[in-house]
DNA sequence: CATACCATTTAGTATAACTATGTATTATTA
DNA sequence: TAATAATACATAGTTATACTAAATGGTATG
């Protein structure tokens, strides 16, 4: 496990919600998108556990479809998922502001 | 448990390191400082578990002192702790950039 | 026909924050 | 002075999340 893992807790799920909100998609593609967005260490197993969780919490609708000649499980946000995504970004705004303030204070101390 | 808890995982420890780096301090005071910085839900039990962890990992030096007529356990960063703090802010820079990019993409989708 | 890629599932592990409770001392105040 | 609040620390147990690792099966390609 790399040292950014703990920092991703509570964040990765939100990013996955965000990806699904853009267009209906499926696990394997989400994994590739995350990697393309810079989340390099994330493997498919991690994404599938998040998707299972989102489904269990009724934040997404799912549908198995055949596309490009393969069976895929497609995910889309329902209303509760959209609300959760909105709430996630609000939490992020709040928490990242607190962290950036803390970092500022840290810099002040080290440069005066 | 409130819904920012998971988001604080991997962050709170870094903020505590940051607080200790400013001046030698102790658990109870760190708790009050965190609350003053906007981390309102954090209680002393949480802070003490973090401090125990930092000690176990040899990131801090500790010393029991009598000040203001009470016994306190004072913490200070050692060299490893300073390095860890530096690495923590680097991780934060990296992860927060990824998250802000994801948020941007999310906004793009919703406003065009 | 072997290999790589696409696609999903899940049991088990590690870690971190939180809950809840207990202990003990010092300060305040009714 | 007895009760209460505030200061200060410790820790066992709970919950939640990301990760590991292994398994399954289909499709494309050389």
Short mmCIF file of C-alpha atoms (C1' of nucleotides) in Angstrom, two decimals:
data_model
loop_
_atom_site.label_atom_id
_atom_site.label_comp_id
_atom_site.label_asym_id
_atom_site.label_seq_id
_atom_site.Cartn_x
_atom_site.Cartn_y
_atom_site.Cartn_z
CA UNK A 1 0.00 0.00 0.00
CA UNK A 2 1.35 3.39 -0.92
CA UNK A 3 1.20 6.35 1.40
CA UNK A 4 -1.53 8.27 -0.41
CA UNK A 5 -4.04 5.49 0.25
CA UNK A 6 -5.23 6.85 3.57
CA UNK A 7 -5.59 10.31 2.08
CA UNK A 8 -7.85 8.92 -0.63
CA UNK A 9 -10.31 7.49 1.87
CA UNK A 10 -13.57 9.33 1.57
CA UNK A 11 -12.37 10.97 -1.66
CA UNK A 12 -12.18 8.18 -4.20
CA UNK A 13 -15.83 7.31 -3.85
CA UNK A 14 -16.74 10.92 -4.60
CA UNK A 15 -14.54 10.99 -7.68
CA UNK A 16 -16.22 7.81 -8.90
CA UNK A 17 -19.63 9.42 -8.38
CA UNK A 18 -18.35 12.40 -10.32
CA UNK A 19 -17.21 10.21 -13.22
CA UNK A 20 -20.54 8.41 -13.37
CA UNK A 21 -22.40 11.74 -13.34
CA UNK A 22 -20.72 12.77 -16.59
CA UNK A 23 -22.12 9.83 -18.54
CA UNK A 24 -23.31 6.30 -17.88
CA UNK A 25 -20.27 4.04 -17.68
CA UNK A 26 -18.95 0.78 -16.25
CA UNK A 27 -16.27 -0.43 -13.84
CA UNK A 28 -13.47 -1.18 -16.21
CA UNK A 29 -13.82 2.16 -17.98
CA UNK A 30 -14.00 4.04 -14.68
CA UNK A 31 -10.72 2.44 -13.65
CA UNK A 32 -9.06 3.60 -16.85
CA UNK A 33 -10.49 7.09 -16.44
CA UNK A 34 -9.21 7.36 -12.87
CA UNK A 35 -5.75 6.34 -14.04
CA UNK A 36 -5.96 8.91 -16.81
CA UNK A 37 -6.93 11.55 -14.26
CA UNK A 38 -3.73 10.88 -12.31
CA UNK A 39 -4.94 8.29 -9.79
CA UNK A 40 -2.18 5.97 -10.91
CA UNK A 41 -2.21 3.39 -8.16
CA UNK A 42 -5.90 2.57 -8.42
CA UNK A 43 -6.65 -0.92 -9.70
CA UNK A 44 -9.92 -2.41 -10.85
CA UNK A 45 -10.60 -4.29 -7.61
CA UNK A 46 -10.78 -1.00 -5.72
CA UNK A 47 -13.25 0.48 -8.18
CA UNK A 48 -15.53 -2.54 -8.14
CA UNK A 49 -15.78 -2.47 -4.36
CA UNK A 50 -16.77 1.19 -4.52
CA UNK A 51 -19.38 0.46 -7.18
CA UNK A 52 -20.86 -2.37 -5.12
CA UNK A 53 -21.12 0.02 -2.19
CA UNK A 54 -22.81 2.73 -4.27
CA UNK A 55 -25.33 0.17 -5.45
CA UNK A 56 -26.00 -1.14 -1.95
CA UNK A 57 -26.65 2.43 -0.79
CA UNK A 58 -29.03 3.06 -3.64
CA UNK A 59 -27.07 5.96 -5.11
CA UNK A 60 -26.91 4.44 -8.60
CA UNK A 61 -29.01 2.51 -11.06
CA UNK A 62 -27.40 -0.44 -12.83
CA UNK A 63 -28.12 -2.27 -16.05
CA UNK A 64 -26.32 -5.10 -17.77
CA UNK A 65 -26.00 -4.40 -21.48
CA UNK A 66 -24.20 -5.87 -24.43
CA UNK A 67 -22.12 -3.18 -26.15
CA UNK A 68 -19.11 -3.62 -28.45
CA UNK A 69 -20.01 -7.29 -28.33
CA UNK A 70 -19.28 -7.67 -24.60
CA UNK A 71 -21.49 -7.75 -21.51
CA UNK A 72 -20.99 -4.74 -19.26
CA UNK A 73 -22.66 -3.50 -16.08
CA UNK A 74 -23.53 0.13 -16.67
CA UNK A 75 -23.96 2.62 -13.83
CA UNK A 76 -25.88 5.90 -13.70
CA UNK A 77 -26.59 8.25 -10.80
CA UNK A 78 -30.13 8.40 -9.50
CA UNK A 79 -31.49 11.44 -7.66
CA UNK A 80 -29.99 10.32 -4.34
CA UNK A 81 -26.63 9.85 -6.08
CA UNK A 82 -26.78 13.37 -7.52
CA UNK A 83 -27.53 14.77 -4.07
CA UNK A 84 -24.70 12.76 -2.57
CA UNK A 85 -22.32 14.07 -5.23
CA UNK A 86 -23.35 17.64 -4.46
CA UNK A 87 -22.87 17.02 -0.73
CA UNK A 88 -19.50 15.42 -1.45
CA UNK A 89 -18.16 18.50 -3.21
CA UNK A 90 -19.42 20.69 -0.39
CA UNK A 91 -17.57 18.52 2.11
CA UNK A 92 -14.50 18.72 -0.11
CA UNK A 93 -14.69 22.53 -0.25
CA UNK A 94 -14.93 22.69 3.51
CA UNK A 95 -12.21 20.18 4.31
CA UNK A 96 -9.75 21.40 1.67
CA UNK A 97 -10.12 24.95 2.95
CA UNK A 98 -9.30 23.81 6.48
CA UNK A 99 -6.27 21.92 5.20
CA UNK A 100 -5.02 24.81 3.09
CA UNK A 101 -5.38 27.14 6.06
CA UNK A 102 -3.37 24.71 8.18
CA UNK A 103 -0.72 24.57 5.47
CA UNK A 104 -0.57 28.36 5.32
CA UNK A 105 -0.02 28.55 9.06
CA UNK A 106 2.70 25.96 8.72
CA UNK A 107 4.43 27.99 6.02
CA UNK A 108 4.14 31.19 8.08
CA UNK A 109 5.94 29.51 10.93
CA UNK A 110 8.72 28.17 8.75
CA UNK A 111 9.44 31.35 6.79
CA UNK A 112 9.43 34.14 9.31
CA UNK B 1 -20.04 9.76 13.13
CA UNK B 2 -20.49 12.69 10.80
CA UNK B 3 -19.93 12.47 7.07
CA UNK B 4 -16.60 14.31 6.93
CA UNK B 5 -14.92 11.63 9.04
CA UNK B 6 -13.84 9.47 6.15
CA UNK B 7 -12.51 12.50 4.32
CA UNK B 8 -10.32 13.35 7.29
CA UNK B 9 -8.58 10.00 7.23
CA UNK B 10 -4.96 10.53 6.36
CA UNK B 11 -5.39 14.28 6.85
CA UNK B 12 -5.93 14.78 10.55
CA UNK B 13 -2.63 13.14 11.46
CA UNK B 14 -0.82 15.54 9.15
CA UNK B 15 -2.55 18.54 10.67
CA UNK B 16 -1.53 17.33 14.13
CA UNK B 17 2.07 17.00 12.95
CA UNK B 18 1.78 20.53 11.60
CA UNK B 19 0.51 21.87 14.93
CA UNK B 20 3.32 20.18 16.83
CA UNK B 21 5.88 21.58 14.40
CA UNK B 22 4.91 25.14 15.32
CA UNK B 23 5.78 24.70 18.97
CA UNK B 24 6.02 21.92 21.50
CA UNK B 25 2.55 21.21 22.83
CA UNK B 26 0.32 18.57 24.41
CA UNK B 27 -2.82 16.61 23.62
CA UNK B 28 -5.42 18.73 25.30
CA UNK B 29 -4.07 21.93 23.75
CA UNK B 30 -3.86 20.32 20.31
CA UNK B 31 -7.53 19.37 20.58
CA UNK B 32 -8.47 22.97 21.37
CA UNK B 33 -6.32 24.26 18.53
CA UNK B 34 -7.92 21.86 16.04
CA UNK B 35 -11.36 23.03 17.14
CA UNK B 36 -10.23 26.63 16.76
CA UNK B 37 -8.99 25.86 13.26
CA UNK B 38 -12.47 24.68 12.25
CA UNK B 39 -12.21 20.95 12.95
CA UNK B 40 -15.26 21.18 15.15
CA UNK B 41 -16.18 17.55 15.57
CA UNK B 42 -12.78 16.43 16.81
CA UNK B 43 -12.69 15.30 20.42
CA UNK B 44 -9.71 14.59 22.64
CA UNK B 45 -9.93 10.81 22.30
CA UNK B 46 -9.24 11.11 18.60
CA UNK B 47 -6.22 13.31 19.18
CA UNK B 48 -4.73 11.05 21.81
CA UNK B 49 -4.95 8.03 19.53
CA UNK B 50 -3.12 10.00 16.84
CA UNK B 51 -0.44 11.07 19.30
CA UNK B 52 0.07 7.50 20.49
CA UNK B 53 0.50 6.47 16.87
CA UNK B 54 3.02 9.22 16.15
CA UNK B 55 4.99 8.11 19.18
CA UNK B 56 4.89 4.44 18.19
CA UNK B 57 6.22 5.38 14.75
CA UNK B 58 9.01 7.42 16.25
CA UNK B 59 7.99 10.68 14.62
CA UNK B 60 7.93 12.63 17.88
CA UNK B 61 9.79 13.00 21.13
CA UNK B 62 7.77 13.16 24.32
CA UNK B 63 8.44 14.52 27.77
CA UNK B 64 6.26 14.71 30.84
CA UNK B 65 6.55 18.11 32.47
CA UNK B 66 4.83 20.06 35.21
CA UNK B 67 3.65 23.42 33.85
CA UNK B 68 0.93 25.68 35.22
CA UNK B 69 0.90 23.35 38.17
CA UNK B 70 -0.31 20.33 36.13
CA UNK B 71 1.43 17.31 34.62
CA UNK B 72 1.38 17.34 30.83
CA UNK B 73 2.87 15.13 28.14
CA UNK B 74 4.65 17.42 25.72
CA UNK B 75 5.30 16.48 22.11
CA UNK B 76 7.91 17.75 19.64
CA UNK B 77 8.79 16.61 16.13
CA UNK B 78 12.07 14.80 15.65
CA UNK B 79 13.89 14.73 12.32
CA UNK B 80 11.76 11.83 11.03
CA UNK B 81 8.64 13.75 12.04
CA UNK B 82 9.79 16.82 10.15
CA UNK B 83 10.41 14.71 7.06
CA UNK B 84 7.02 13.07 7.42
CA UNK B 85 5.36 16.49 7.69
CA UNK B 86 7.12 17.62 4.51
CA UNK B 87 6.04 14.43 2.72
CA UNK B 88 2.51 14.90 4.03
CA UNK B 89 2.15 18.36 2.48
CA UNK B 90 3.53 17.05 -0.79
CA UNK B 91 0.93 14.28 -0.79
CA UNK B 92 -1.70 16.87 0.03
CA UNK B 93 -0.62 19.08 -2.88
CA UNK B 94 -0.79 16.13 -5.22
CA UNK B 95 -4.10 14.72 -4.05
CA UNK B 96 -5.87 18.07 -3.72
CA UNK B 97 -4.83 18.97 -7.25
CA UNK B 98 -6.31 15.72 -8.55
CA UNK B 99 -9.52 16.36 -6.66
CA UNK B 100 -9.81 19.95 -7.82
CA UNK B 101 -9.26 18.83 -11.40
CA UNK B 102 -12.02 16.25 -10.99
CA UNK B 103 -14.30 18.93 -9.57
CA UNK B 104 -13.52 21.22 -12.51
CA UNK B 105 -14.45 18.49 -14.96
CA UNK B 106 -17.63 17.94 -13.03
CA UNK B 107 -18.50 21.64 -13.24
CA UNK B 108 -17.70 21.73 -16.97
CA UNK B 109 -20.19 18.96 -17.57
CA UNK B 110 -22.93 20.58 -15.52
CA UNK B 111 -22.63 24.10 -16.96
CA UNK B 112 -22.32 23.63 -20.67
"C1'" DC C 1 -3.85 -22.07 -29.73
"C1'" DA C 2 -1.51 -19.12 -26.73
"C1'" DT C 3 -1.45 -14.56 -25.18
"C1'" DA C 4 -3.21 -10.25 -24.17
"C1'" DC C 5 -6.98 -7.52 -23.17
"C1'" DC C 6 -11.71 -6.70 -21.56
"C1'" DA C 7 -14.86 -7.19 -17.64
"C1'" DT C 8 -16.64 -8.53 -13.05
"C1'" DT C 9 -16.70 -10.50 -8.27
"C1'" DT C 10 -15.38 -11.10 -3.57
"C1'" DA C 11 -13.08 -12.75 0.76
"C1'" DG C 12 -9.71 -11.07 3.58
"C1'" DT C 13 -6.36 -7.28 5.32
"C1'" DA C 14 -4.66 -2.79 6.92
"C1'" DT C 15 -5.39 1.57 8.57
"C1'" DA C 16 -7.45 5.56 10.57
"C1'" DA C 17 -10.96 8.17 12.83
"C1'" DC C 18 -14.49 7.73 16.18
"C1'" DT C 19 -17.16 6.11 20.47
"C1'" DA C 20 -17.36 5.51 24.99
"C1'" DT C 21 -15.62 5.04 29.17
"C1'" DG C 22 -12.44 5.42 32.97
"C1'" DT C 23 -9.01 7.81 35.80
"C1'" DA C 24 -6.96 11.77 38.13
"C1'" DT C 25 -5.90 16.54 39.17
"C1'" DT C 26 -6.89 21.51 39.60
"C1'" DA C 27 -9.96 25.52 39.58
"C1'" DT C 28 -14.32 27.61 40.49
"C1'" DT C 29 -18.50 28.62 42.81
"C1'" DA C 30 -22.66 28.16 45.40
"C1'" DT D 1 -16.47 22.85 51.95
"C1'" DA D 2 -18.83 20.09 48.88
"C1'" DA D 3 -20.26 20.03 44.23
"C1'" DT D 4 -19.21 21.13 39.68
"C1'" DA D 5 -16.57 22.34 35.75
"C1'" DA D 6 -12.41 22.32 33.40
"C1'" DT D 7 -7.94 20.35 32.48
"C1'" DA D 8 -5.32 16.24 31.07
"C1'" DC D 9 -4.42 11.46 29.59
"C1'" DA D 10 -5.35 6.55 28.10
"C1'" DT D 11 -7.44 2.80 25.62
"C1'" DA D 12 -10.50 -1.15 24.20
"C1'" DG D 13 -13.74 -1.76 20.79
"C1'" DT D 14 -16.41 -0.13 16.50
"C1'" DT D 15 -17.01 1.43 11.83
"C1'" DA D 16 -15.77 2.64 7.27
"C1'" DT D 17 -12.82 2.68 3.35
"C1'" DA D 18 -9.18 1.48 0.25
"C1'" DC D 19 -6.28 -2.27 -1.01
"C1'" DT D 20 -4.66 -7.19 -2.01
"C1'" DA D 21 -5.13 -11.15 -4.28
"C1'" DA D 22 -7.26 -14.56 -6.43
"C1'" DA D 23 -10.86 -16.46 -9.28
"C1'" DT D 24 -13.96 -16.55 -13.40
"C1'" DG D 25 -15.09 -16.00 -18.29
"C1'" DG D 26 -15.40 -13.78 -22.79
"C1'" DT D 27 -13.17 -11.58 -27.04
"C1'" DA D 28 -9.54 -10.29 -30.13
"C1'" DT D 29 -5.10 -11.20 -32.37
"C1'" DG D 30 -0.88 -13.05 -34.08
#
